[in-house]
């Protein structure tokens, strides 16, 4: 897909002062207090290798059934329709009424990319069983819904759901690895050796959408019937920084690559850019930003102004700098900064592009405390993105 990337070096000014599982009708919710213990577990005199910590509640110790069964050398299957669990010895497989069983281990092993135990094609119920209810639900340009998991930025993930199936995945956390060993921090050459030649274009109908491979900021591969884009950090020797996976049919049914602009999509992009900035800050052991409505309003107005005024710059056609515009919104700061971008497919591409531009990266990983984001659809470049950062006076 041809991605137009336009960036102006983000700049900064400082003014120094003189001084849970899915819930069904038959289930119930209850708040309980538990203790997680590091107690070792031995089976037939041998210490069991169990990843999960035992959980103690009212004198009883609990562990996931699958972990215990595996430690005992048993197989486990989950039958989704009846919500039944089968524990058995290999060779003595259970007979199930519904032949479509949900063998979680088989599904995990069959996919090259399994992020936090989630793969393309998994059921929505499986996602909620593994990750709990999403912290937020966002629109997407594809028409599916992003389940956003941002409670713990170290494990940030977006899961795209359509018709109760996983059709999209994205993470910029450091806690994932593909079957072939590709993970956060893998080198460009390791990716090429694992997946060979990346795609140069995607054809939709009679139109070819070409990737920009000259900068090598990302590569896209067709893996397991999904377009898998691996993003690189050019400031860390072109090593893997994140991965975006879109199911093949979902991508091919998108007309072009921008989608239909809407208020819901604007809000989604704004919140995602905020989350992506915080996720990468936490990954770098920095404090996350606080969301700021005034900074968001200032950013949104500038994105709209650029689109309608047919210009791309920090200073608008009235000669107002970012800092004048922030002041106009009632923002008083000791330190402030701005990033702008135009022409990117979505929030993910805008963020990844900023992270590979020295000035923008400096702002995202900088010392400001608050962040507001503003997005606008329209104009010569279709999408406009603005970030306003500041530390209050």
XYZ file of C-alpha atoms in Angstrom:
393
model
C 0.000 0.000 0.000
C 1.441 3.274 -1.005
C 1.997 5.275 2.147
C 2.638 8.992 1.883
C 4.852 10.044 4.741
C 5.323 13.701 5.494
C 7.072 14.877 8.626
C 8.464 18.175 9.830
C 11.000 17.944 12.606
C 9.108 18.198 15.865
C 10.469 21.002 17.994
C 10.385 21.951 21.642
C 10.503 25.128 23.659
C 11.240 25.484 27.361
C 10.522 28.440 29.625
C 12.672 28.224 32.749
C 11.170 29.353 36.018
C 13.233 31.581 38.207
C 12.437 29.434 41.037
C -11.559 -11.688 33.668
C -13.199 -14.942 31.896
C -16.395 -14.473 29.785
C -19.528 -14.280 31.904
C -22.568 -16.342 30.882
C -26.112 -16.379 32.280
C -25.287 -19.298 34.580
C -22.115 -17.635 35.932
C -21.854 -15.078 38.679
C -19.423 -12.313 39.590
C -17.945 -11.903 43.025
C -15.102 -9.734 44.305
C -12.614 -11.782 46.321
C -9.188 -11.200 47.864
C -6.516 -13.746 46.989
C -2.808 -14.233 47.664
C -0.367 -15.310 44.952
C 2.378 -17.586 46.290
C 5.773 -18.707 44.962
C 5.392 -22.121 46.653
C 7.066 -24.935 44.656
C 4.880 -27.818 43.430
C 6.205 -31.391 43.316
C 4.663 -34.311 41.419
C 5.973 -37.800 42.258
C 8.994 -36.199 43.895
C 9.868 -34.044 40.868
C 9.479 -30.269 40.889
C 6.796 -29.334 38.347
C 7.527 -26.623 35.808
C 4.392 -24.487 36.065
C 4.446 -20.889 34.820
C 1.476 -19.600 36.828
C 1.828 -18.774 40.515
C -0.480 -20.702 42.858
C -3.421 -18.587 44.079
C -4.589 -19.023 47.678
C -8.180 -18.221 48.636
C -9.694 -19.051 52.024
C -7.105 -21.767 52.700
C -7.456 -23.471 49.311
C -4.718 -23.353 46.655
C -5.797 -22.885 43.019
C -3.985 -23.342 39.699
C -5.264 -23.354 36.078
C -6.638 -26.784 35.165
C -4.607 -26.940 31.940
C -1.325 -26.372 33.778
C -2.011 -29.133 36.315
C -3.196 -31.565 33.639
C -0.082 -30.951 31.534
C 2.158 -31.414 34.586
C 0.462 -34.789 35.136
C 1.104 -35.764 31.517
C -2.514 -35.441 30.448
C -4.056 -33.829 27.368
C -6.698 -31.112 27.596
C -9.435 -30.062 25.180
C -12.094 -27.400 25.479
C -15.378 -27.873 23.607
C -16.674 -24.362 22.951
C -20.364 -24.998 22.243
C -21.033 -26.923 25.463
C -18.276 -25.121 27.382
C -16.923 -28.504 28.536
C -13.358 -29.390 29.497
C -11.941 -32.862 28.733
C -8.826 -34.223 30.462
C -7.534 -37.502 29.033
C -4.523 -39.651 28.231
C -3.162 -39.433 24.691
C -4.657 -42.258 22.631
C -7.845 -42.183 24.660
C -9.352 -39.081 23.055
C -12.856 -38.119 24.180
C -15.878 -38.459 21.898
C -17.593 -35.072 21.678
C -21.017 -34.299 20.284
C -19.699 -31.260 18.452
C -16.796 -32.251 16.223
C -15.611 -28.652 16.084
C -13.518 -28.618 19.269
C -11.328 -25.805 20.464
C -7.938 -27.433 21.095
C -6.075 -24.421 22.340
C -2.642 -26.018 22.200
C -3.134 -27.110 18.576
C -4.247 -23.586 17.601
C -1.249 -22.030 19.302
C 1.145 -24.394 17.555
C -0.461 -23.919 14.118
C 0.040 -20.153 13.819
C 3.347 -18.401 13.208
C 2.278 -15.381 15.261
C 0.528 -15.902 18.579
C 0.433 -12.685 20.603
C -0.468 -13.180 24.255
C -2.028 -16.545 23.297
C -4.181 -14.873 20.617
C -4.013 -15.685 16.887
C -5.894 -14.590 13.787
C -9.064 -16.677 13.533
C -9.559 -17.192 17.266
C -13.011 -16.755 18.747
C -13.966 -13.595 20.628
C -14.724 -15.795 23.650
C -11.167 -17.139 23.583
C -9.811 -13.575 23.610
C -11.893 -12.618 26.642
C -10.958 -15.860 28.411
C -7.278 -15.047 27.910
C -7.189 -11.256 28.259
C -10.426 -10.352 30.008
C -12.857 -7.699 28.850
C -11.177 -4.932 26.817
C -10.319 -1.662 28.526
C -11.761 0.198 25.525
C -13.365 -0.619 22.181
C -12.311 1.444 19.142
C -13.512 1.779 15.579
C -11.135 0.855 12.749
C -10.832 1.822 9.103
C -11.599 -1.824 8.243
C -15.001 -1.816 9.906
C -13.976 -4.221 12.664
C -13.701 -3.282 16.336
C -10.348 -2.972 18.068
C -10.340 -4.427 21.576
C -7.808 -2.207 23.359
C -5.893 -3.615 26.337
C -4.047 -0.678 27.892
C -4.354 -1.233 31.634
C -0.743 -2.458 31.690
C 1.251 -0.558 29.069
C 4.092 -3.099 29.285
C 1.689 -5.626 27.760
C -0.204 -3.300 25.421
C -2.129 -5.102 22.679
C -4.926 -4.357 20.186
C -7.148 -7.222 19.046
C -9.396 -6.677 16.012
C -12.779 -8.435 16.268
C -15.301 -8.915 13.458
C -18.218 -11.361 13.512
C -16.853 -12.717 16.824
C -13.511 -13.669 15.220
C -10.011 -12.209 15.522
C -9.099 -10.465 12.253
C -6.418 -8.042 13.485
C -3.568 -7.888 16.006
C -1.033 -5.248 16.999
C 1.484 -4.883 19.806
C 4.538 -2.744 20.461
C 5.325 -4.505 23.735
C 8.525 -6.466 24.301
C 6.671 -9.633 25.362
C 5.997 -11.695 22.239
C 7.789 -14.136 19.958
C 6.888 -15.901 16.714
C 7.375 -19.633 16.112
C 10.513 -18.869 14.109
C 11.913 -16.811 16.958
C 11.202 -13.308 15.673
C 10.520 -10.962 18.579
C 11.044 -7.457 19.871
C 14.697 -6.626 19.245
C 15.238 -9.147 16.405
C 17.418 -7.817 13.597
C 16.312 -6.943 10.082
C 18.433 -9.816 8.722
C 16.839 -12.295 11.124
C 13.413 -11.282 9.821
C 14.545 -11.671 6.203
C 16.046 -15.097 6.923
C 12.828 -16.198 8.629
C 10.289 -14.905 6.104
C 12.368 -14.300 2.960
C 11.373 -11.595 0.470
C 8.768 -9.099 1.709
C 5.810 -8.070 -0.432
C 6.235 -5.067 -2.692
C 2.501 -4.427 -3.175
C -1.021 -5.610 -2.403
C -3.463 -5.887 -5.296
C -7.114 -5.016 -4.652
C -9.199 -5.588 -7.749
C -7.351 -3.941 -10.624
C -5.320 -1.622 -8.399
C -1.879 -2.313 -6.975
C -0.982 -0.574 -3.719
C 2.796 -0.458 -3.421
C 4.761 -0.545 -0.181
C 7.559 1.910 0.362
C 10.538 -0.377 0.986
C 13.254 2.185 0.275
C 13.413 3.424 3.869
C 13.134 -0.087 5.335
C 11.092 1.111 8.292
C 8.775 -1.869 7.886
C 8.259 -5.031 5.851
C 4.995 -6.801 5.046
C 4.689 -10.556 4.506
C 1.735 -12.823 3.726
C 1.855 -15.371 6.551
C -0.953 -17.788 7.469
C -3.395 -15.902 5.206
C -2.733 -12.633 6.991
C -0.766 -9.529 6.019
C 1.902 -9.284 8.694
C 3.766 -5.974 8.935
C 6.914 -5.901 11.034
C 8.065 -2.426 12.048
C 11.727 -1.609 12.672
C 13.363 0.904 14.985
C 15.874 2.747 12.804
C 17.416 4.314 15.917
C 18.219 0.878 17.341
C 20.062 -0.628 14.367
C 16.888 -1.523 12.451
C 15.604 -3.995 15.024
C 11.996 -5.139 15.418
C 9.866 -2.753 17.462
C 6.277 -3.916 16.799
C 4.033 -6.104 14.650
C 0.668 -5.507 12.938
C -1.354 -8.430 11.535
C -4.493 -8.033 9.398
C -6.410 -11.063 8.107
C -6.119 -11.297 4.313
C -9.801 -10.997 3.329
C -10.253 -8.118 5.774
C -7.453 -6.193 4.084
C -8.626 -6.967 0.565
C -12.169 -5.785 1.256
C -10.942 -2.358 2.380
C -11.370 0.133 -0.450
C -7.935 1.773 -0.701
C -6.237 2.068 2.644
C -7.793 5.016 4.516
C -11.335 3.811 5.114
C -14.303 6.077 5.768
C -13.570 9.005 8.075
C -15.955 9.403 11.003
C -16.128 10.930 14.476
C -15.729 7.455 15.927
C -12.596 6.808 13.873
C -11.126 10.207 14.799
C -11.618 9.435 18.477
C -10.118 5.957 18.018
C -6.978 7.278 16.304
C -6.512 9.998 18.905
C -6.754 7.588 21.823
C -4.581 4.976 20.100
C -1.797 7.476 19.405
C -1.928 8.456 23.080
C -1.734 4.782 24.112
C 1.042 3.936 21.659
C 3.118 6.845 22.953
C 2.617 5.683 26.531
C 3.325 2.042 25.708
C 6.669 2.903 24.139
C 7.495 5.257 27.037
C 6.826 2.535 29.603
C 8.875 0.125 27.479
C 11.733 2.634 27.811
C 11.171 2.935 31.602
C 9.624 6.390 31.325
C 6.509 7.709 33.042
C 3.376 7.663 30.839
C 1.662 10.889 29.800
C -1.580 12.182 31.255
C -4.298 12.901 28.681
C -5.064 16.606 28.301
C -8.307 17.848 26.727
C -6.993 21.365 26.044
C -3.949 19.985 24.226
C -6.226 17.656 22.278
C -8.439 20.562 21.204
C -5.390 22.584 20.125
C -4.090 19.565 18.159
C -7.432 18.812 16.518
C -7.902 22.399 15.375
C -4.423 22.433 13.824
C -4.994 19.135 11.970
C -8.254 20.523 10.572
C -6.579 23.825 9.707
C -3.818 22.071 7.744
C -6.330 19.996 5.772
C -8.650 22.876 4.934
C -5.865 25.401 4.379
C -3.854 23.028 2.163
C -0.579 23.425 4.066
C 1.633 21.235 6.220
C 3.629 23.110 8.843
C 3.838 23.857 12.549
C 3.113 27.545 11.915
C -0.332 28.120 10.441
C -1.322 30.544 7.679
C -2.046 33.216 10.295
C 1.528 33.023 11.523
C 0.623 31.282 14.787
C 3.204 28.877 16.203
C 2.202 25.781 18.208
C 2.892 27.685 21.388
C 0.651 30.606 20.449
C -2.077 28.129 19.561
C -1.673 26.351 22.912
C -1.849 29.687 24.720
C -5.053 30.463 22.812
C -6.596 27.341 24.387
C -5.640 28.469 27.881
C -2.581 26.246 28.211
C 0.203 27.706 30.353
C 3.388 25.702 30.203
C 6.990 25.497 31.316
C 7.813 23.151 28.443
C 5.899 22.318 25.268
C 6.348 20.470 21.984
C 4.441 19.454 18.868
C 4.516 16.597 16.359
C 2.605 16.618 13.066
C 2.135 14.028 10.329
C -0.012 13.594 7.218
C -0.920 10.817 4.801
C -0.490 7.802 7.090
C -2.979 4.914 6.925
C -3.910 5.033 10.579
C -2.713 5.792 14.106
C -0.233 2.913 14.119
C 1.583 4.063 10.983
C 1.647 7.668 12.187
C 3.174 6.641 15.522
C 5.740 4.292 13.984
C 6.781 7.003 11.520
C 7.256 9.529 14.321
C 9.378 7.057 16.251
C 11.744 6.782 13.293
C 12.165 10.562 13.015
C 14.711 11.932 15.478
C 12.882 15.121 16.444
C 9.473 13.477 16.787
C 10.965 10.577 18.740
C 12.640 13.043 21.105
C 9.268 14.646 21.787
C 7.468 11.334 22.388
C 10.208 10.168 24.772
C 10.713 13.654 26.220
C 10.167 15.263 29.608
C 6.729 16.767 29.103
C 3.959 15.489 31.369
C 0.750 15.896 29.360
C -0.314 14.950 25.844
C -3.302 15.723 23.667
C -3.865 14.331 20.164
C -5.952 15.684 17.293
C -6.856 13.944 14.010
C -8.698 15.162 10.920
C -9.835 13.421 7.712
C -9.752 15.299 4.421
C -7.450 17.588 2.482
C -4.699 16.722 0.039
C -3.189 13.969 2.195
C -6.438 12.411 3.485
C -5.314 12.144 7.121
C -3.681 14.714 9.419
C -2.273 13.985 12.867
C -1.085 16.418 15.563
C 0.356 15.833 19.018
C 0.704 18.652 21.559
C 2.880 17.963 24.598
C 3.417 20.200 27.605
C 4.306 20.467 31.272
C 1.999 22.894 33.105
C 3.369 26.037 34.701
